[in-house]
Coordinates of C-alpha atoms in Angstrom, one line a residue:
Chain A
X1 CA 129.9 73.2 138.4
X2 CA 130.6 74.9 135.2
X3 CA 128.9 78.3 134.4
X4 CA 126.2 78.2 131.7
X5 CA 127.9 81.1 130.0
X6 CA 131.5 82.3 130.3
X7 CA 132.2 86.0 129.6
X8 CA 135.3 86.3 127.5
X9 CA 135.6 90.0 127.0
X10 CA 133.4 93.0 126.4
X11 CA 133.2 96.7 125.9
X12 CA 130.3 99.0 126.9
X13 CA 130.0 102.3 125.0
X14 CA 129.5 105.5 126.9
X15 CA 128.3 108.3 124.6
X16 CA 129.0 111.9 125.2
X17 CA 125.9 114.0 124.4
X18 CA 123.8 111.2 122.8
X19 CA 121.4 112.2 120.0
X20 CA 117.9 110.8 119.8
X21 CA 117.7 110.2 116.1
X22 CA 120.9 108.3 115.6
X23 CA 121.2 104.5 115.7
X24 CA 123.0 103.5 118.9
X25 CA 125.1 100.5 119.7
X26 CA 125.4 99.9 123.5
X27 CA 128.2 97.2 123.8
X28 CA 130.0 94.4 122.2
X29 CA 130.8 91.1 124.0
X30 CA 132.3 87.7 123.4
X31 CA 130.8 84.8 125.4
X32 CA 131.2 81.0 125.4
X33 CA 128.0 79.1 125.9
X34 CA 128.7 75.9 127.8
X35 CA 125.4 74.4 128.5
X36 CA 122.0 73.7 126.9
X37 CA 120.2 75.4 129.7
X38 CA 121.1 78.7 128.0
X39 CA 118.2 80.3 126.1
X40 CA 116.6 83.7 125.3
X41 CA 113.2 84.6 124.1
X42 CA 110.9 87.6 124.2
X43 CA 108.8 85.8 126.9
X44 CA 111.8 85.8 129.2
X45 CA 112.7 89.4 128.3
X46 CA 109.1 90.4 129.0
X47 CA 109.4 89.4 132.6
X48 CA 111.4 92.5 133.5
X49 CA 111.3 96.0 132.2
X50 CA 113.9 98.4 130.8
X51 CA 115.4 95.8 128.4
X52 CA 113.9 96.9 125.1
X53 CA 116.9 96.6 122.8
X54 CA 117.9 94.9 119.6
X55 CA 120.3 92.0 119.7
X56 CA 122.8 90.9 117.1
X57 CA 124.6 87.7 117.7
X58 CA 127.3 86.1 115.5
X59 CA 128.6 82.6 115.9
X60 CA 132.4 82.4 116.0
X61 CA 132.5 78.6 116.6
X62 CA 130.1 75.9 117.6
X63 CA 126.5 76.0 116.7
X64 CA 123.2 77.4 118.3
X65 CA 119.6 77.4 117.1
X66 CA 117.2 80.2 116.4
X67 CA 113.4 79.7 116.2
X68 CA 111.7 82.5 114.3
X69 CA 108.2 81.2 114.9
X70 CA 108.1 79.5 111.5
X71 CA 111.4 77.7 111.2
X72 CA 114.3 76.6 113.4
X73 CA 117.6 77.8 111.9
X74 CA 120.9 76.3 112.9
X75 CA 123.6 78.9 113.6
X76 CA 127.0 77.5 112.7
X77 CA 130.1 79.7 112.5
X78 CA 129.7 82.7 110.2
X79 CA 125.9 82.8 110.8
X80 CA 124.2 85.6 112.8
X81 CA 120.7 86.6 114.0
X82 CA 119.3 90.0 114.5
X83 CA 116.0 90.7 116.4
X84 CA 114.3 93.1 118.8
X85 CA 114.2 91.6 122.3
X86 CA 110.4 92.2 122.4
X87 CA 109.8 90.6 119.1
X88 CA 107.1 87.9 119.8
X89 CA 108.4 85.4 117.4
X90 CA 111.9 84.5 118.4
X91 CA 113.6 82.0 120.6
X92 CA 117.3 81.4 120.7
X93 CA 118.8 78.3 122.3
X94 CA 121.8 76.0 122.5
X95 CA 120.6 72.5 121.5
X96 CA 121.2 69.7 124.0
X97 CA 122.4 67.4 121.3
X98 CA 125.5 69.6 120.7
X99 CA 128.8 68.9 122.4
X100 CA 131.1 71.7 121.0
X101 CA 130.7 74.8 123.1
X102 CA 129.4 77.8 121.1
X103 CA 131.5 81.0 121.1
X104 CA 129.5 84.1 120.1
X105 CA 130.0 87.8 119.5
X106 CA 126.9 89.7 120.5
X107 CA 125.9 93.3 120.8
X108 CA 122.8 95.4 121.7
X109 CA 121.4 98.3 119.9
X110 CA 119.2 100.8 121.6
X111 CA 117.3 103.8 120.2
X112 CA 113.7 104.0 118.9
X113 CA 115.3 104.5 115.5
X114 CA 117.5 101.4 115.4
X115 CA 114.6 99.3 116.7
X116 CA 112.4 100.4 113.9
X117 CA 115.1 99.7 111.4
X118 CA 115.6 96.2 112.9
X119 CA 111.8 95.6 112.6
X120 CA 111.9 96.5 108.9
X121 CA 115.0 94.3 108.3
X122 CA 113.3 91.3 110.0
X123 CA 110.0 91.7 108.1
X124 CA 111.8 92.1 104.7
X125 CA 114.8 89.8 105.1
X126 CA 114.1 87.5 108.1
X127 CA 116.3 87.0 111.2
X128 CA 119.2 85.0 109.9
X129 CA 122.3 86.4 108.1
X130 CA 125.4 84.8 106.6
X131 CA 128.6 86.8 107.0
X132 CA 132.2 85.4 106.7
X133 CA 134.3 86.2 109.7
X134 CA 136.5 88.3 107.4
X135 CA 133.6 90.8 106.9
X136 CA 134.9 94.3 107.6
X137 CA 132.6 95.1 110.4
X138 CA 133.0 91.7 112.1
X139 CA 136.8 92.2 112.1
X140 CA 136.3 95.7 113.4
X141 CA 134.1 94.4 116.3
X142 CA 136.6 91.6 117.1
X143 CA 139.4 94.2 117.2
X144 CA 137.8 96.0 120.1
X145 CA 139.1 93.2 122.2
X146 CA 142.5 94.7 121.9
X147 CA 141.3 97.8 123.8
X148 CA 141.5 95.7 126.9
X149 CA 138.9 98.1 128.5
X150 CA 135.5 97.3 129.8
X151 CA 134.1 100.6 128.6
X152 CA 134.9 103.1 125.9
X153 CA 133.8 106.7 125.6
X154 CA 132.6 107.7 122.1
X155 CA 131.2 110.7 120.3
X156 CA 127.5 110.2 119.2
X157 CA 128.6 110.3 115.5
X158 CA 131.3 107.7 116.0
X159 CA 128.9 105.3 117.8
X160 CA 126.2 105.8 115.1
X161 CA 128.8 105.1 112.4
X162 CA 129.7 101.8 114.0
X163 CA 126.0 100.9 114.5
X164 CA 125.1 101.8 110.9
X165 CA 128.0 100.0 109.5
X166 CA 126.8 96.8 111.1
X167 CA 123.1 97.2 110.2
X168 CA 123.9 98.3 106.6
X169 CA 126.3 95.3 106.2
X170 CA 123.4 93.0 107.2
X171 CA 121.0 94.6 104.7
X172 CA 123.7 94.5 102.0
X173 CA 124.4 90.8 102.6
X174 CA 120.7 90.1 101.7
X175 CA 120.4 92.6 98.9
X176 CA 123.5 91.1 97.3
X177 CA 121.7 87.7 97.2
X178 CA 118.9 89.4 95.3
X179 CA 120.8 91.5 92.8
X180 CA 121.0 89.8 89.4
X181 CA 117.6 88.3 90.0
X182 CA 115.0 88.8 87.3
X183 CA 113.0 91.6 88.9
X184 CA 116.1 93.8 89.6
X185 CA 117.4 93.3 86.0
X186 CA 113.9 94.2 84.7
X187 CA 113.8 97.4 86.7
X188 CA 117.3 98.3 85.6
X189 CA 116.3 97.9 82.0
X190 CA 113.1 99.9 82.5
X191 CA 114.9 102.8 84.1
X192 CA 117.5 102.8 81.3
X193 CA 114.7 103.0 78.7
X194 CA 113.0 105.8 80.5
X195 CA 116.2 107.8 81.1
X196 CA 117.8 107.4 77.7
X197 CA 114.6 108.4 75.9
X198 CA 114.0 111.6 77.8
X199 CA 112.2 113.1 74.8
X200 CA 109.5 110.3 74.9
X201 CA 106.6 110.0 77.4
X202 CA 105.9 106.3 77.6
X203 CA 102.8 105.0 79.2
X204 CA 103.0 101.7 81.2
X205 CA 101.8 99.7 78.2
X206 CA 104.4 101.0 75.8
X207 CA 107.1 100.5 78.4
X208 CA 105.9 96.9 79.0
X209 CA 105.9 96.3 75.2
X210 CA 109.6 97.5 74.9
X211 CA 110.5 95.0 77.7
X212 CA 108.4 92.2 76.1
X213 CA 106.4 91.6 79.2
X214 CA 102.7 92.2 80.1
X215 CA 101.6 95.5 81.6
X216 CA 100.3 93.8 84.7
X217 CA 103.7 92.1 85.3
X218 CA 105.5 95.4 84.9
X219 CA 103.2 97.1 87.4
X220 CA 103.6 94.3 89.9
X221 CA 107.4 94.5 89.7
X222 CA 107.5 98.3 89.9
X223 CA 105.3 98.3 93.0
X224 CA 107.4 95.6 94.6
X225 CA 110.8 97.0 93.8
X226 CA 110.3 100.8 93.7
X227 CA 107.1 101.2 95.7
X228 CA 105.2 103.1 92.9
X229 CA 103.4 102.3 89.6
X230 CA 105.4 102.6 86.3
X231 CA 103.1 105.4 85.3
X232 CA 103.7 107.4 88.5
X233 CA 107.4 106.8 88.2
X234 CA 107.6 108.0 84.6
X235 CA 105.5 111.1 85.3
X236 CA 107.5 112.0 88.4
X237 CA 110.8 111.7 86.7
X238 CA 109.5 113.9 83.8
X239 CA 108.2 116.5 86.3
X240 CA 111.6 116.5 88.1
X241 CA 113.4 117.1 84.8
X242 CA 111.0 119.9 84.0
X243 CA 111.6 121.5 87.3
X244 CA 115.3 121.5 86.9
X245 CA 115.0 123.1 83.5
X246 CA 112.5 125.7 84.8
X247 CA 114.8 126.6 87.7
X248 CA 118.1 126.6 85.8
X249 CA 117.4 127.7 82.3
X250 CA 115.3 130.3 80.4
X251 CA 114.0 127.7 77.9
X252 CA 110.3 128.5 77.4
X253 CA 107.8 126.1 79.1
X254 CA 106.4 125.2 75.7
X255 CA 109.8 124.0 74.5
X256 CA 110.4 122.1 77.8
X257 CA 107.1 120.4 77.3
X258 CA 108.1 119.3 73.8
X259 CA 111.6 118.3 74.8
X260 CA 110.2 116.0 77.5
X261 CA 107.8 114.3 75.1
X262 CA 104.5 115.7 76.4
X263 CA 101.8 115.7 73.7
X264 CA 100.9 119.3 74.3
X265 CA 101.8 122.2 76.6
X266 CA 98.3 121.8 78.1
X267 CA 99.0 118.2 79.0
X268 CA 102.3 119.3 80.5
X269 CA 100.7 122.1 82.5
X270 CA 98.0 119.9 83.8
X271 CA 100.4 117.1 84.9
X272 CA 102.8 119.6 86.4
X273 CA 100.0 121.3 88.4
X274 CA 98.7 117.9 89.6
X275 CA 102.1 117.0 90.9
X276 CA 103.3 120.3 92.3
X277 CA 100.2 122.3 93.0
X278 CA 101.3 125.2 90.8
X279 CA 101.8 125.9 87.1
X280 CA 105.2 125.6 85.4
X281 CA 105.1 129.4 84.9
X282 CA 104.6 130.1 88.6
X283 CA 107.1 127.5 89.6
X284 CA 109.7 129.4 87.5
X285 CA 108.7 132.7 88.9
X286 CA 109.5 131.5 92.4
X287 CA 113.0 130.7 91.5
X288 CA 113.8 133.3 88.9
X289 CA 111.6 136.2 89.8
X290 CA 109.6 138.0 87.2
Chain B
X1 CA 120.6 137.0 78.9
X2 CA 122.5 134.8 81.3
X3 CA 120.7 132.1 83.3
X4 CA 120.4 132.7 87.0
X5 CA 121.8 129.3 87.7
X6 CA 123.9 127.1 85.4
X7 CA 123.7 123.3 85.9
X8 CA 127.2 121.9 85.7
X9 CA 126.6 118.2 86.4
X10 CA 124.4 116.0 88.5
X11 CA 123.4 112.5 89.4
X12 CA 120.0 111.3 90.6
X13 CA 119.9 108.1 92.6
X14 CA 117.3 105.4 91.8
X15 CA 117.0 103.0 94.7
X16 CA 116.0 99.4 94.1
X17 CA 113.6 98.3 96.9
X18 CA 113.9 101.4 99.1
X19 CA 113.5 100.9 102.9
X20 CA 111.4 103.2 104.9
X21 CA 113.7 103.5 108.0
X22 CA 116.9 104.2 106.2
X23 CA 118.2 107.7 105.5
X24 CA 118.0 108.5 101.8
X25 CA 120.0 110.8 99.6
X26 CA 118.2 111.6 96.3
X27 CA 120.8 113.3 94.2
X28 CA 124.0 115.3 94.0
X29 CA 124.4 118.3 91.8
X30 CA 127.0 121.0 91.0
X31 CA 125.6 124.4 90.0
X32 CA 127.0 127.9 89.3
X33 CA 125.0 130.8 90.7
X34 CA 125.4 133.7 88.3
X35 CA 122.9 136.2 89.7
X36 CA 121.7 137.8 92.9
X37 CA 118.1 137.1 91.9
X38 CA 118.8 133.5 93.1
X39 CA 117.3 132.6 96.5
X40 CA 115.5 129.9 98.5
X41 CA 113.4 129.9 101.6
X42 CA 110.7 127.8 103.2
X43 CA 108.2 130.4 102.1
X44 CA 109.0 129.7 98.5
X45 CA 109.1 126.0 99.1
X46 CA 105.7 126.2 100.8
X47 CA 104.0 127.5 97.7
X48 CA 104.0 124.0 96.1
X49 CA 103.7 120.6 97.6
X50 CA 105.7 117.3 97.4
X51 CA 109.0 119.0 98.0
X52 CA 109.6 118.2 101.6
X53 CA 113.2 117.3 101.6
X54 CA 116.4 118.3 103.4
X55 CA 119.1 120.3 101.5
X56 CA 122.8 120.2 102.0
X57 CA 124.8 122.8 100.1
X58 CA 128.5 123.2 100.1
X59 CA 130.4 126.2 98.6
X60 CA 133.2 125.2 96.2
X61 CA 134.0 128.8 95.2
X62 CA 132.5 132.2 95.6
X63 CA 130.3 133.1 98.5
X64 CA 126.6 133.0 99.4
X65 CA 124.6 134.0 102.4
X66 CA 122.4 132.0 104.8
X67 CA 119.9 133.7 107.2
X68 CA 118.9 131.3 110.0
X69 CA 116.4 133.7 111.5
X70 CA 118.8 135.0 114.1
X71 CA 122.0 135.6 112.1
X72 CA 123.2 136.0 108.6
X73 CA 126.1 133.7 107.8
X74 CA 128.5 134.2 104.9
X75 CA 129.2 131.0 103.0
X76 CA 132.7 131.1 101.5
X77 CA 134.4 128.1 100.0
X78 CA 134.6 125.2 102.5
X79 CA 131.3 126.2 104.2
X80 CA 128.0 124.4 104.0
X81 CA 124.5 124.7 105.2
X82 CA 122.0 121.9 106.1
X83 CA 118.3 122.5 106.6
X84 CA 114.9 121.0 106.0
X85 CA 113.1 122.8 103.1
X86 CA 110.1 123.4 105.3
X87 CA 112.1 124.8 108.2
X88 CA 110.5 128.2 108.9
X89 CA 113.7 129.9 109.8
X90 CA 116.0 129.8 106.9
X91 CA 116.6 131.9 103.8
X92 CA 119.5 131.3 101.4
X93 CA 120.6 133.9 98.9
X94 CA 123.4 135.2 96.8
X95 CA 124.2 138.8 97.9
X96 CA 124.0 141.5 95.2
X97 CA 127.3 143.0 96.4
X98 CA 129.2 139.9 95.2
X99 CA 130.8 139.7 91.9
X100 CA 132.5 136.3 91.9
X101 CA 130.0 133.6 90.8
X102 CA 129.3 131.0 93.4
X103 CA 129.9 127.4 92.6
X104 CA 128.0 125.0 94.9
X105 CA 127.6 121.3 95.4
X106 CA 124.2 120.4 96.7
X107 CA 122.1 117.4 97.4
X108 CA 118.7 116.5 98.8
X109 CA 117.8 114.0 101.4
X110 CA 114.4 112.4 101.7
X111 CA 112.9 110.1 104.2
X112 CA 111.0 110.8 107.4
X113 CA 114.0 109.5 109.2
X114 CA 116.7 111.8 107.6
X115 CA 114.4 114.8 108.1
X116 CA 114.1 114.1 111.9
X117 CA 117.8 113.7 112.1
X118 CA 118.4 117.1 110.2
X119 CA 115.9 118.8 112.7
X120 CA 117.9 117.5 115.6
X121 CA 121.2 118.5 114.0
X122 CA 119.9 122.0 113.4
X123 CA 118.6 122.4 116.9
X124 CA 121.8 121.2 118.5
X125 CA 124.5 122.5 116.2
X126 CA 122.8 125.2 114.0
X127 CA 122.7 125.3 110.2
X128 CA 126.3 126.2 109.2
X129 CA 129.2 123.7 108.9
X130 CA 132.9 124.1 108.1
X131 CA 134.5 121.3 106.0
X132 CA 137.7 121.4 104.1
X133 CA 137.2 120.4 100.4
X134 CA 139.5 117.5 101.2
X135 CA 137.0 115.9 103.6
X136 CA 136.4 112.3 102.6
X137 CA 132.7 112.6 101.9
X138 CA 133.1 115.8 99.9
X139 CA 135.7 114.2 97.7
X140 CA 133.5 111.1 97.3
X141 CA 130.6 113.3 96.2
X142 CA 132.8 115.3 93.8
X143 CA 134.0 112.0 92.4
X144 CA 130.5 111.1 91.2
X145 CA 131.1 113.6 88.4
X146 CA 133.3 111.1 86.7
X147 CA 130.3 108.7 86.4
X148 CA 129.2 111.0 83.5
X149 CA 125.7 109.7 84.1
X150 CA 122.6 111.7 85.0
X151 CA 121.3 108.8 87.2
X152 CA 122.7 106.0 89.1
X153 CA 120.9 102.8 90.4
X154 CA 121.8 101.9 93.9
X155 CA 120.9 99.4 96.5
X156 CA 119.1 100.8 99.6
X157 CA 122.0 100.0 101.9
X158 CA 124.6 101.6 99.5
X159 CA 122.5 104.8 99.3
X160 CA 121.9 104.9 103.1
X161 CA 125.6 104.5 103.6
X162 CA 126.4 107.5 101.5
X163 CA 123.6 109.6 103.2
X164 CA 124.8 108.6 106.7
X165 CA 128.4 109.3 105.9
X166 CA 127.5 112.8 105.0
X167 CA 125.2 113.4 108.0
X168 CA 127.7 111.8 110.5
X169 CA 130.5 113.8 109.1
X170 CA 128.6 117.0 109.7
X171 CA 127.8 116.0 113.2
X172 CA 131.4 115.0 113.8
X173 CA 132.7 118.4 112.5
X174 CA 130.7 120.0 115.4
X175 CA 131.4 117.4 118.0
X176 CA 135.1 117.7 117.3
X177 CA 135.0 121.4 118.1
X178 CA 133.5 120.5 121.5
X179 CA 135.8 117.7 122.6
X180 CA 138.5 118.8 124.9
X181 CA 136.2 121.3 126.4
X182 CA 135.8 121.4 130.1
X183 CA 132.5 119.5 130.4
X184 CA 133.7 116.6 128.2
X185 CA 136.9 116.2 130.2
X186 CA 134.9 116.3 133.4
X187 CA 132.6 113.5 132.2
X188 CA 135.5 111.4 131.1
X189 CA 137.1 111.8 134.6
X190 CA 133.8 111.0 136.3
X191 CA 133.3 107.8 134.2
X192 CA 136.8 106.8 134.9
X193 CA 136.3 107.1 138.7
X194 CA 133.1 105.1 138.5
X195 CA 134.5 102.4 136.3
X196 CA 137.8 101.9 138.0
X197 CA 136.2 101.7 141.5
X198 CA 133.6 99.1 140.7
X199 CA 133.6 97.9 144.4
X200 CA 132.4 101.4 145.5
X201 CA 128.9 102.8 145.3
X202 CA 129.5 106.5 145.1
X203 CA 126.6 108.9 145.6
X204 CA 126.6 112.2 143.6
X205 CA 128.1 114.2 146.5
X206 CA 131.1 111.8 146.9
X207 CA 131.7 111.8 143.2
X208 CA 131.6 115.6 143.1
X209 CA 134.1 115.7 146.0
X210 CA 136.5 113.5 144.2
X211 CA 136.3 115.8 141.2
X212 CA 136.6 118.9 143.4
X213 CA 133.4 120.5 142.1
X214 CA 130.0 121.1 143.6
X215 CA 127.3 118.5 143.5
X216 CA 125.0 120.9 141.6
X217 CA 127.6 121.5 138.9
X218 CA 128.2 117.8 138.5
X219 CA 124.5 117.2 138.1
X220 CA 124.1 119.9 135.5
X221 CA 127.0 118.6 133.4
X222 CA 125.7 115.0 133.6
X223 CA 122.3 116.1 132.5
X224 CA 123.6 118.1 129.6
X225 CA 126.3 115.6 128.4
X226 CA 124.7 112.2 129.2
X227 CA 121.1 113.1 129.6
X228 CA 120.7 111.6 133.1
X229 CA 121.7 112.5 136.7
X230 CA 125.0 111.2 138.2
X231 CA 123.0 109.1 140.7
X232 CA 120.9 107.4 138.0
X233 CA 124.1 106.8 135.9
X234 CA 125.9 105.2 138.8
X235 CA 123.0 103.0 139.8
X236 CA 122.3 101.9 136.2
X237 CA 125.9 100.9 135.6
X238 CA 126.0 99.0 138.9
X239 CA 122.8 97.1 137.9
X240 CA 124.1 96.4 134.5
X241 CA 127.3 94.9 136.0
X242 CA 125.1 92.9 138.5
X243 CA 123.0 91.5 135.6
X244 CA 126.1 90.3 133.7
X245 CA 127.4 88.5 136.8
X246 CA 123.9 87.0 137.5
X247 CA 123.6 85.7 133.9
X248 CA 127.1 84.5 133.4
X249 CA 128.4 83.2 136.8
X250 CA 127.2 81.3 139.8
X251 CA 128.5 83.8 142.3
X252 CA 125.8 84.2 145.0
X253 CA 123.7 87.4 144.9
X254 CA 125.0 88.4 148.3
X255 CA 128.6 88.3 147.1
X256 CA 127.7 90.2 144.0
X257 CA 126.1 92.9 146.2
X258 CA 129.2 93.1 148.2
X259 CA 131.6 93.2 145.2
X260 CA 129.7 96.1 143.7
X261 CA 129.8 98.1 146.8
X262 CA 126.1 98.0 147.9
X263 CA 125.9 98.6 151.7
X264 CA 123.6 95.5 152.2
X265 CA 122.0 92.7 150.1
X266 CA 118.7 94.4 151.0
X267 CA 119.7 97.6 149.4
X268 CA 121.0 95.7 146.4
X269 CA 117.7 93.8 146.0
X270 CA 115.6 96.9 146.3
X271 CA 117.6 98.9 143.8
X272 CA 117.7 95.9 141.4
X273 CA 113.9 95.4 141.6
X274 CA 113.2 99.1 141.1
X275 CA 115.4 99.1 138.0
X276 CA 114.4 95.7 136.5
X277 CA 111.0 94.9 138.0
X278 CA 112.2 91.6 139.4
X279 CA 114.6 90.4 142.1
X280 CA 118.2 89.4 141.4
X281 CA 117.3 85.8 142.2
X282 CA 114.4 85.7 139.7
X283 CA 116.5 87.4 137.1
X284 CA 119.2 84.7 137.4
X285 CA 116.5 82.0 137.2
X286 CA 115.3 83.3 133.9
X287 CA 118.8 82.9 132.4
X288 CA 120.1 79.9 134.2
X289 CA 117.0 77.8 135.1
X290 CA 116.4 76.7 138.7

């Protein structure tokens, strides 16, 4: 009888003086899945405790299947999934119909911080990622095979670096797909207009006009891409510029107000106070004394 | 009249679609401090709202002073401090006695995650770091000058990568000082004994004997360096090995118990159940069916 899974090689990481707020990668393993009885899901994980981790699994050859609750994704070579083991949605399996054995590289993350990050990645980008096998971090993980050790002692920062490199690479693979899309280009243009016209104080309507789109559309895109309204973004960046000038120069507040395009020193003082809780004059005093 | 601070150059980072659980670096600036009236402290930051960030400041030339509540540290070239702006302890200033102007590179971090990380770094390693100006990340930050832009649009993952690189480098600079110290060497030796004798189940006393130290000392070092007792560490690593064998092979549980050095299958089952909540047999069923 053939084993359901064959363990090819693996390294467990021991961390000297672990830190709570760093992402943490526990291990890296290569396995061959021989048999369609193989499967994972949160339901199975839920049957025993102390296994709350995140799993990343990358297909080296063959093909598995990942059910994210809405769709079943095939996982051919160069495809990966990332999920928390306690995520209710997922089920990973090796379809009966397949004959080629699947070879996978997998690792676990563990730390409250990495699990939060994985949750956010899943909710924004889904569970499935496409990475060529030549991707830097995949090559680095495969190279660990040459250690020929079943464990490796690491410093907390070295381990966090490896964990972050993998997580950021996954995020980047999705962000890359989105760059050059219409919304990103629009935001880029908007920021350019705001930043190269530092002596103008646009309102959302004027900014939308310059971009030849509706004010409503601009607001939606800002909210989605930057998390704040165009108006709040413009005011915040003006106030930041004002603070820098107040801290670092002796230009009178009146002139700063004018330079930044506020209609009057009163408007400037009011907006500054609303944002920072104090007046521009008092702000300067804190940094520059009387 | 000369300004207290001269702004040399700086870049603010705009992030497209920021993510909540990534560390975030807001900006990088180079300034010259001309005058001893310059100072920062949480008290001053506390006077206005919306400024809860972390600050990293690196001295390029000249010398400042940082008071962490217990000690005053001089900050010559190659020295840096890292702190949350709301940290009650710190005060940064430019001593009156100095005549050479101080040139500093500084940046702000912002995200609940990076602030937690900075808090942990401060409590473990303090506020002051020594980095040569040739350190990779310092060179990378200085290179941003050549952008000749006052702002830069980045993807969330690119920004997080830069932020993490700086934070991990600071941690690493401290960890490096500690490696090779007696405790780390002891842990390395202990792990080697445990891992190369996988067919033995040492208790803490036996392990201490093999290391020629007292059991109490071994326990203290394990707690400090790995966060758990030697006994818990040994049992956990045995159970992890058992799980791997149960998942990936059809070796009977009795033989696994023997291979891993448990005195009896009953002891193995009890310890496994205590750790995982289920018996070895049921654990195997979950992964391998009936």
